Backbone as a ProteinNet text record, in pm:
[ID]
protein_1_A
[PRIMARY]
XXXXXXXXXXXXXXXXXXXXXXXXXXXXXXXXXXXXXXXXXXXXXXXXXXXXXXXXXXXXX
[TERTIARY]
-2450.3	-2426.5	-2362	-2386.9	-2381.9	-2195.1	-2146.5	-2009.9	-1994.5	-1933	-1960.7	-1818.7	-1795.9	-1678.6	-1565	-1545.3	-1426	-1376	-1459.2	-1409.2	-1376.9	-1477.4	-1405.5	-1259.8	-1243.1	-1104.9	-994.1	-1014.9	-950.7	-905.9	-984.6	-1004.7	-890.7	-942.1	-864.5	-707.3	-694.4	-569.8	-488	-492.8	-471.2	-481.6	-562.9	-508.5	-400.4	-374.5	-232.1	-138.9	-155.5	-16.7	-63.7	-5.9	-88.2	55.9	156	243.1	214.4	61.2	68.8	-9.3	-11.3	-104.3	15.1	120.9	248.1	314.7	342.6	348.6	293	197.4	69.9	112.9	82.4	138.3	291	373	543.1	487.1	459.9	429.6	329.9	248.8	216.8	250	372.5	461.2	535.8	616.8	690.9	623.4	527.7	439.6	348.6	323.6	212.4	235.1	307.1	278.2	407.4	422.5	551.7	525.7	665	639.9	605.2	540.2	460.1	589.9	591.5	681.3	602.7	725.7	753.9	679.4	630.4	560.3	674.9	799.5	886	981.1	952	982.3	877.5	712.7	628.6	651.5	706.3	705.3	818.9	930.7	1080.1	1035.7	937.5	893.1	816.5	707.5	628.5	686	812.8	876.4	964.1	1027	1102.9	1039.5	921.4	826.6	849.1	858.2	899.1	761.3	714	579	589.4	465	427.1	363.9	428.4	319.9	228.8	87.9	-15	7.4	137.3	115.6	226	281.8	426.2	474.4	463	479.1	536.4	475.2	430.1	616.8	735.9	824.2	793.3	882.8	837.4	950	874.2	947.4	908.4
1575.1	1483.6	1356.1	1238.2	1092.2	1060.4	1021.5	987.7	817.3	786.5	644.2	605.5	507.7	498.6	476.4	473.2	396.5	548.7	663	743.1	840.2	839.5	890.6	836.1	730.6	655	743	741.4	797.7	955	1000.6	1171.6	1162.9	1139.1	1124.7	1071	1000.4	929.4	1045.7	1111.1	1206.2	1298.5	1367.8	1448.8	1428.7	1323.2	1276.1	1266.5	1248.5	1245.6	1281.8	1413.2	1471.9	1487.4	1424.5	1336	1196.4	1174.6	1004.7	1081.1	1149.2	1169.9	1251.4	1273.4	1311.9	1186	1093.8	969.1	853.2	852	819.5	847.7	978.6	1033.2	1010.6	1006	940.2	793.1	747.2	602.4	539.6	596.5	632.8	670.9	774	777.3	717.1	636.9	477.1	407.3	373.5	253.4	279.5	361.9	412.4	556.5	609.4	741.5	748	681.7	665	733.4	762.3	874.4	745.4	821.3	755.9	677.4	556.6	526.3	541.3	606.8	578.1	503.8	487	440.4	310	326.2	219.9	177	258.1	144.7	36.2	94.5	15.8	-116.9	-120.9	-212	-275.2	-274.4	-328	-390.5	-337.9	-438.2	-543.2	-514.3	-668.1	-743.7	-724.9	-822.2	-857.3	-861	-887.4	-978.6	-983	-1126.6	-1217.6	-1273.7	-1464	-1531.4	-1586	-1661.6	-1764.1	-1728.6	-1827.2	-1938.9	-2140	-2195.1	-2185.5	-2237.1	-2275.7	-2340.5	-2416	-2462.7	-2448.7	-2347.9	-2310.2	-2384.3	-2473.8	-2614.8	-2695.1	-2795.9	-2871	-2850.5	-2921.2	-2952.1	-2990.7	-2914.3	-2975.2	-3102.3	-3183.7	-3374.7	-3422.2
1738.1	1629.9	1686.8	1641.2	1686.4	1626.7	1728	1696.2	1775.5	1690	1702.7	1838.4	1906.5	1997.9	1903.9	1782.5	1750.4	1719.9	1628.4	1588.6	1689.5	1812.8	1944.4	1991.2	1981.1	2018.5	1903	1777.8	1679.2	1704.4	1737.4	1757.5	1902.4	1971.4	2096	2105.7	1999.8	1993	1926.4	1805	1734.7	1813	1898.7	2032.3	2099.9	2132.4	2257.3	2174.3	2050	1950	1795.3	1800.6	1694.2	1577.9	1614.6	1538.2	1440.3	1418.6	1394.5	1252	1215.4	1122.3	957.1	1060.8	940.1	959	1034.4	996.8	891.1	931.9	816.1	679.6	690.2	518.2	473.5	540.6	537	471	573.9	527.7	384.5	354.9	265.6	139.1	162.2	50	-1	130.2	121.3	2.7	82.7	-55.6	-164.2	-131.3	-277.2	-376.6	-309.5	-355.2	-462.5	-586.7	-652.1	-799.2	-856.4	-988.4	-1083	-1170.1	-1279.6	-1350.9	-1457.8	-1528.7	-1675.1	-1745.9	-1874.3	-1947.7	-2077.2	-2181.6	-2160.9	-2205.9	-2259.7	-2130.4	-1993	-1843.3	-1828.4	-1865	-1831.5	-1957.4	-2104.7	-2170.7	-2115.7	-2034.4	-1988.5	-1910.2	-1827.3	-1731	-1715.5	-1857	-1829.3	-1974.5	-2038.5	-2108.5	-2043.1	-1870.8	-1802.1	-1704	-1729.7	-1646.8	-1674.1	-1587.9	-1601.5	-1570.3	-1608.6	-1671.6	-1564.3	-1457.8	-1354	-1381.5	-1338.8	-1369.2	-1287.7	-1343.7	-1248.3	-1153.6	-1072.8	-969.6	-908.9	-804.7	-811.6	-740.2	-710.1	-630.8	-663.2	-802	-882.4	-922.4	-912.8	-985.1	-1114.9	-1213.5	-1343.6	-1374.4	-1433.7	-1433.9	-1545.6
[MASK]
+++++++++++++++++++++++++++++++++++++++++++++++++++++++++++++

């Protein structure tokens, strides 16, 4: 079966450190993996938005 070089590089890397793959999932949990919010956290939060202008630059004068 045809294995392409990158996924050989991958396989192989994960051999020499077969530590990077519970890393991965750590990291992972960091940023994405978060508990659901609330009916009435999710309303706290987008009545706690501050209303971007179109040009966040643009001093208002």
């Amino acid at each position: 079966m045809y294995e392409s070089d990158h996924t050989q590089f991958i396989k192989g890397l994960k051999e020499q450190n077969p530590q990077i793959e519970a890393g991965q999932q750590q990291g992972r949990s960091l940023l994405w993996d978060k508990a659901p919010l609330s009916l009435d956290e999710q309303a706290r939060l987008r009545e706690s938005r501050i209303k971007q202008q179109a040009y966040v630059y643009q001093t208002k004068g």
